[in-house]
Coordinates of C-alpha atoms in Angstrom, one line a residue:
M222 CA -12.1 17.7 23.5
F223 CA -9.8 16.6 21.3
L224 CA -6.9 17.4 24.4
K225 CA -9.4 15.4 26.7
N226 CA -8.8 12.1 24.2
P227 CA -6.5 11.9 21.7
R228 CA -7.8 9.7 20.3
L229 CA -10.4 11.5 18.6
L230 CA -8.2 13.6 16.8
F231 CA -7.0 10.8 15.0
K232 CA -10.4 9.3 14.2
S233 CA -11.8 12.8 13.1
S234 CA -12.3 12.8 8.9
S235 CA -10.9 16.3 9.0
F236 CA -7.4 15.5 10.4
R237 CA -7.2 12.3 9.0
L238 CA -7.7 14.4 5.0
I239 CA -5.3 17.3 6.4
T240 CA -2.7 14.8 7.4
L241 CA -3.1 12.8 3.5
Y242 CA -2.5 16.3 1.4
T243 CA 0.6 16.8 3.3
I244 CA 2.4 13.8 3.1
L245 CA 1.4 13.4 -0.5
F246 CA 2.2 17.1 -1.0
V247 CA 5.4 16.3 0.7
L248 CA 6.0 13.1 -0.5
S249 CA 5.4 14.5 -4.2
S250 CA 7.6 17.6 -3.3
L251 CA 10.9 15.0 -2.8
I252 CA 10.0 13.3 -5.6
I253 CA 10.8 16.9 -7.6
N254 CA 13.5 17.8 -6.2
I255 CA 15.5 14.7 -5.6
Y256 CA 14.8 14.3 -10.0
I257 CA 16.1 17.7 -9.9
Y258 CA 18.9 17.6 -7.8
S259 CA 20.4 14.9 -9.5
I260 CA 19.9 16.9 -13.2
I261 CA 21.6 19.8 -11.1
S262 CA 24.5 16.6 -10.0
D263 CA 25.0 15.8 -13.5
Y264 CA 25.5 18.4 -15.2
I265 CA 27.8 20.4 -12.8
Y266 CA 29.9 16.6 -12.9
E267 CA 29.9 17.0 -16.7
E268 CA 31.0 20.6 -16.5
S269 CA 33.4 20.9 -14.3
R270 CA 35.1 16.7 -15.9
K271 CA 34.5 18.7 -18.9
E272 CA 37.1 21.4 -18.9
I273 CA 39.7 19.2 -17.8
S274 CA 39.4 16.7 -21.0
E275 CA 39.2 19.4 -23.7
D276 CA 42.9 20.4 -21.7
L277 CA 44.1 17.0 -21.7
N278 CA 43.8 17.0 -25.9
D279 CA 45.0 19.7 -25.9
L280 CA 48.1 18.3 -24.0
A281 CA 48.4 15.9 -26.3
L282 CA 48.3 17.2 -28.9
V283 CA 51.1 19.5 -27.9
Y284 CA 53.3 16.5 -26.9
E285 CA 52.2 14.8 -30.5
D286 CA 53.1 17.7 -32.1
K287 CA 55.8 19.5 -31.2
G288 CA 57.4 17.5 -28.8
I289 CA 58.6 17.0 -24.9
D290 CA 59.7 20.6 -24.8
N291 CA 57.4 22.3 -25.8
F292 CA 55.2 20.2 -23.9
S293 CA 56.5 20.2 -21.0
Q294 CA 56.5 24.4 -21.6
E295 CA 52.8 24.3 -21.1
V296 CA 52.8 22.4 -18.4
F297 CA 55.0 24.4 -16.1
E298 CA 53.8 28.0 -18.2
D299 CA 50.8 28.4 -15.7
E300 CA 52.8 27.6 -11.8
D301 CA 48.8 28.3 -10.4
D302 CA 46.7 25.5 -12.9
P303 CA 45.0 23.6 -10.2
F304 CA 46.1 20.3 -12.3
L305 CA 47.5 17.9 -12.1
V306 CA 49.0 16.6 -15.4
R307 CA 51.6 13.6 -15.5
L308 CA 53.2 11.9 -18.6
V309 CA 53.8 8.0 -18.3
E310 CA 55.7 5.6 -20.0
P311 CA 54.2 1.9 -21.3
E312 CA 56.5 1.0 -18.3
G313 CA 55.3 3.4 -15.7
K314 CA 58.3 5.6 -15.1
T315 CA 56.7 9.3 -15.0
I316 CA 58.8 11.7 -17.4
V317 CA 56.4 15.0 -16.6
I318 CA 55.0 15.8 -14.0
R319 CA 52.7 18.8 -12.8
T320 CA 50.9 18.6 -8.7
P321 CA 48.9 22.1 -8.1
K322 CA 50.9 24.0 -4.6
K323 CA 48.8 22.6 -2.1
W324 CA 49.5 18.4 -3.3
S325 CA 52.8 18.6 -1.7
N326 CA 51.6 15.6 -0.2
L327 CA 51.0 13.8 -3.0
E328 CA 53.8 10.8 -3.9
S329 CA 53.3 10.6 -7.6
S330 CA 53.2 6.8 -6.8
S331 CA 49.3 6.8 -5.5
L332 CA 48.4 8.0 -9.1
P333 CA 46.6 5.2 -11.2
A334 CA 49.5 2.7 -13.4
A335 CA 49.8 3.1 -16.6
T336 CA 49.3 -0.6 -16.9
D337 CA 45.3 0.5 -15.2
A338 CA 45.1 3.6 -17.2
F339 CA 42.2 3.5 -19.5
D340 CA 40.9 6.6 -22.2
G341 CA 38.4 8.5 -21.0
Q342 CA 38.0 6.2 -17.5
W343 CA 37.5 8.4 -14.8
I344 CA 39.6 7.5 -11.1
N345 CA 39.0 8.3 -8.0
L346 CA 42.2 8.0 -5.3
N347 CA 42.3 9.7 -1.3
Y348 CA 45.0 11.8 -0.2
D349 CA 45.6 14.0 2.9
D350 CA 44.0 12.6 5.6
G351 CA 41.5 11.6 3.5
E352 CA 40.6 14.6 0.4
E353 CA 39.8 13.0 -2.5
I354 CA 41.3 14.0 -6.1
E355 CA 39.6 12.2 -9.7
V356 CA 42.1 11.1 -12.2
T357 CA 41.3 10.6 -16.2
S358 CA 44.2 9.3 -18.5
K359 CA 44.8 9.7 -22.5
R360 CA 47.2 7.0 -24.6
L361 CA 49.0 8.9 -27.0
T362 CA 50.2 7.5 -30.5
D363 CA 53.8 5.9 -29.0
G364 CA 52.1 4.3 -26.1
T365 CA 52.8 7.3 -23.6
I366 CA 50.6 7.5 -21.3
L367 CA 48.7 11.7 -20.8
Q368 CA 47.1 11.6 -16.6
M369 CA 45.2 14.9 -15.5
G370 CA 43.0 15.2 -12.4
Q371 CA 41.5 17.7 -10.0
T372 CA 40.3 18.3 -6.2
I373 CA 37.1 17.4 -5.9
E374 CA 36.7 19.3 -2.8
A375 CA 35.0 22.3 -4.0
R376 CA 32.3 19.8 -6.3
E377 CA 31.4 17.9 -2.2
E378 CA 31.7 21.7 -1.1
L379 CA 28.4 22.7 -3.6
F380 CA 27.0 19.7 -3.4
K381 CA 27.0 20.2 0.8
K382 CA 25.5 23.8 0.3
I383 CA 22.8 22.6 -2.3
K384 CA 21.9 19.7 0.1
E385 CA 21.6 22.3 3.0
V386 CA 19.6 24.2 1.2
Y387 CA 17.4 21.7 0.3
M388 CA 16.7 20.8 3.9
F389 CA 16.4 24.5 5.1
A390 CA 13.2 24.2 1.9
I391 CA 11.7 21.0 3.6
I392 CA 10.1 24.0 6.8
P393 CA 8.2 25.9 4.9
V394 CA 7.8 22.5 2.3
I395 CA 5.8 21.4 5.0
L396 CA 4.0 24.6 6.1
I397 CA 2.4 25.0 3.3
A398 CA 0.9 21.6 2.4
Y399 CA -0.6 21.9 6.1
L400 CA -1.8 24.7 5.1
G401 CA -2.9 23.6 2.0
G402 CA -4.6 21.2 3.7
L403 CA -6.8 22.5 5.9
F404 CA -7.9 25.2 3.1
V405 CA -8.9 21.5 0.9
A406 CA -10.4 20.1 4.6
D407 CA -12.1 22.6 4.8
R408 CA -13.3 23.0 1.3
A409 CA -14.0 19.7 1.0
L410 CA -16.2 19.5 4.5
N411 CA -18.1 22.6 4.3
P412 CA -21.2 21.1 3.0
I413 CA -21.4 18.1 6.0
K414 CA -20.8 21.3 8.2
Q415 CA -23.7 22.6 6.9
L416 CA -26.0 19.4 6.9
I417 CA -25.2 19.6 10.8
N418 CA -25.4 23.1 11.1
I419 CA -29.0 22.4 9.2
L420 CA -30.0 19.4 11.6
N421 CA -29.1 20.8 15.0
S422 CA -31.3 23.8 13.9
I423 CA -34.0 21.5 13.1
V424 CA -33.8 19.3 16.3
S425 CA -33.3 22.8 18.6
K426 CA -35.9 25.2 17.2
A427 CA -38.2 22.7 15.4
K428 CA -37.5 25.0 11.7
I429 CA -39.0 21.6 9.7
N430 CA -38.9 24.8 7.0
T431 CA -35.6 25.4 7.2
R432 CA -32.8 24.3 4.2
V433 CA -29.2 23.9 3.0
P434 CA -28.4 26.3 0.3
V435 CA -26.7 24.7 -2.8
R436 CA -23.7 27.4 -4.5
N437 CA -23.0 24.9 -7.4
E438 CA -19.5 24.8 -6.5
D439 CA -18.6 20.8 -6.3
Q440 CA -21.2 18.9 -8.3
L441 CA -21.3 15.7 -5.9
N442 CA -21.4 18.1 -2.7
D443 CA -24.3 19.8 -4.3
E444 CA -26.1 16.4 -4.7
L445 CA -25.7 15.3 -1.6
I446 CA -27.1 18.7 -0.6
S447 CA -30.6 18.2 -2.5
L448 CA -31.0 15.0 -1.5
F449 CA -30.9 16.4 1.9
N450 CA -33.2 19.7 0.8
T451 CA -35.5 17.0 -0.4
M452 CA -36.4 14.9 2.0
L453 CA -36.8 18.4 4.5
D454 CA -39.8 18.9 1.9
K455 CA -41.3 15.4 2.2
I456 CA -41.4 15.0 5.9
E457 CA -42.1 18.8 5.9
A458 CA -45.1 17.8 3.8
L459 CA -44.9 14.5 6.1
M460 CA -46.2 16.9 8.6
K461 CA -47.9 19.1 7.6
G462 CA -50.0 16.2 5.9
M463 CA -50.6 14.7 9.5
R464 CA -51.8 18.1 10.7
N465 CA -54.6 18.6 8.6
V466 CA -54.8 14.8 9.3
L467 CA -55.6 15.6 13.2
D468 CA -57.6 18.7 12.2
N469 CA -60.5 16.6 10.0
V470 CA -60.2 14.5 13.1
A471 CA -60.7 17.1 15.6
H472 CA -62.9 18.8 14.0
D473 CA -65.4 15.6 12.5
L474 CA -65.4 15.1 16.8
R475 CA -65.5 18.5 17.9
T476 CA -69.8 18.2 15.7
P477 CA -70.9 15.7 17.2
M478 CA -69.6 16.0 21.2
A479 CA -70.9 19.7 21.0
R480 CA -74.8 17.9 19.3
L481 CA -74.4 15.9 22.7
R482 CA -73.6 18.4 24.9
G483 CA -76.2 20.5 23.3
T484 CA -78.6 17.3 23.9
A485 CA -78.0 17.0 27.3
E486 CA -78.4 20.8 28.5

């Protein structure tokens, strides 16, 4: 029937109830997932920058307590360190700089100038065909600026994988929402279907004594069924009353007619 006239599908109570439930379920799931994603992303941002900030403070202490030589030794001790380290004079001249091996194309001129450096502020830079790095700075007691930076490639790749997982999770969420909508629609419309079946039975077989069972599962549905059964009780009582009246009338008419027939014979 729906295939012959698709408009009937959109007028169906079951279809509208399932669609509404599915939309609400998917939207609520998206809101929850977006909130969870924001918490995860904030945590990843904080953790990825926390190590930089701790190393920055440690190097600042080495420079201020032990001097430039020990500072340089500490900076170049680990060649595989993935972080950028740069010490800049207040005038902007680079004193010490160490860049990771894969940052070979990075030029010191592309880094934030000393006048642009603020304690704890993070600055994002693009280099080498659009690859992005982030740099933070700390002003030392003698006026020099200590800068450290890292690439955000690994972090962005992690965010990309998380987004892909969310995208693939949308399909089972929609499926679960649809199945849930089917269940809710069936439970909500089942009493109405029972009423329709009872009416069909009454109309087709004239079973006026048929009643819809009350399941005591939902107050509104039970109240509707009780009212319907009460209506059937009154209809049945009215039909019995009419039948009794007709029987009495027939009996009353039958007696005089019998006398007249007897007289005529």
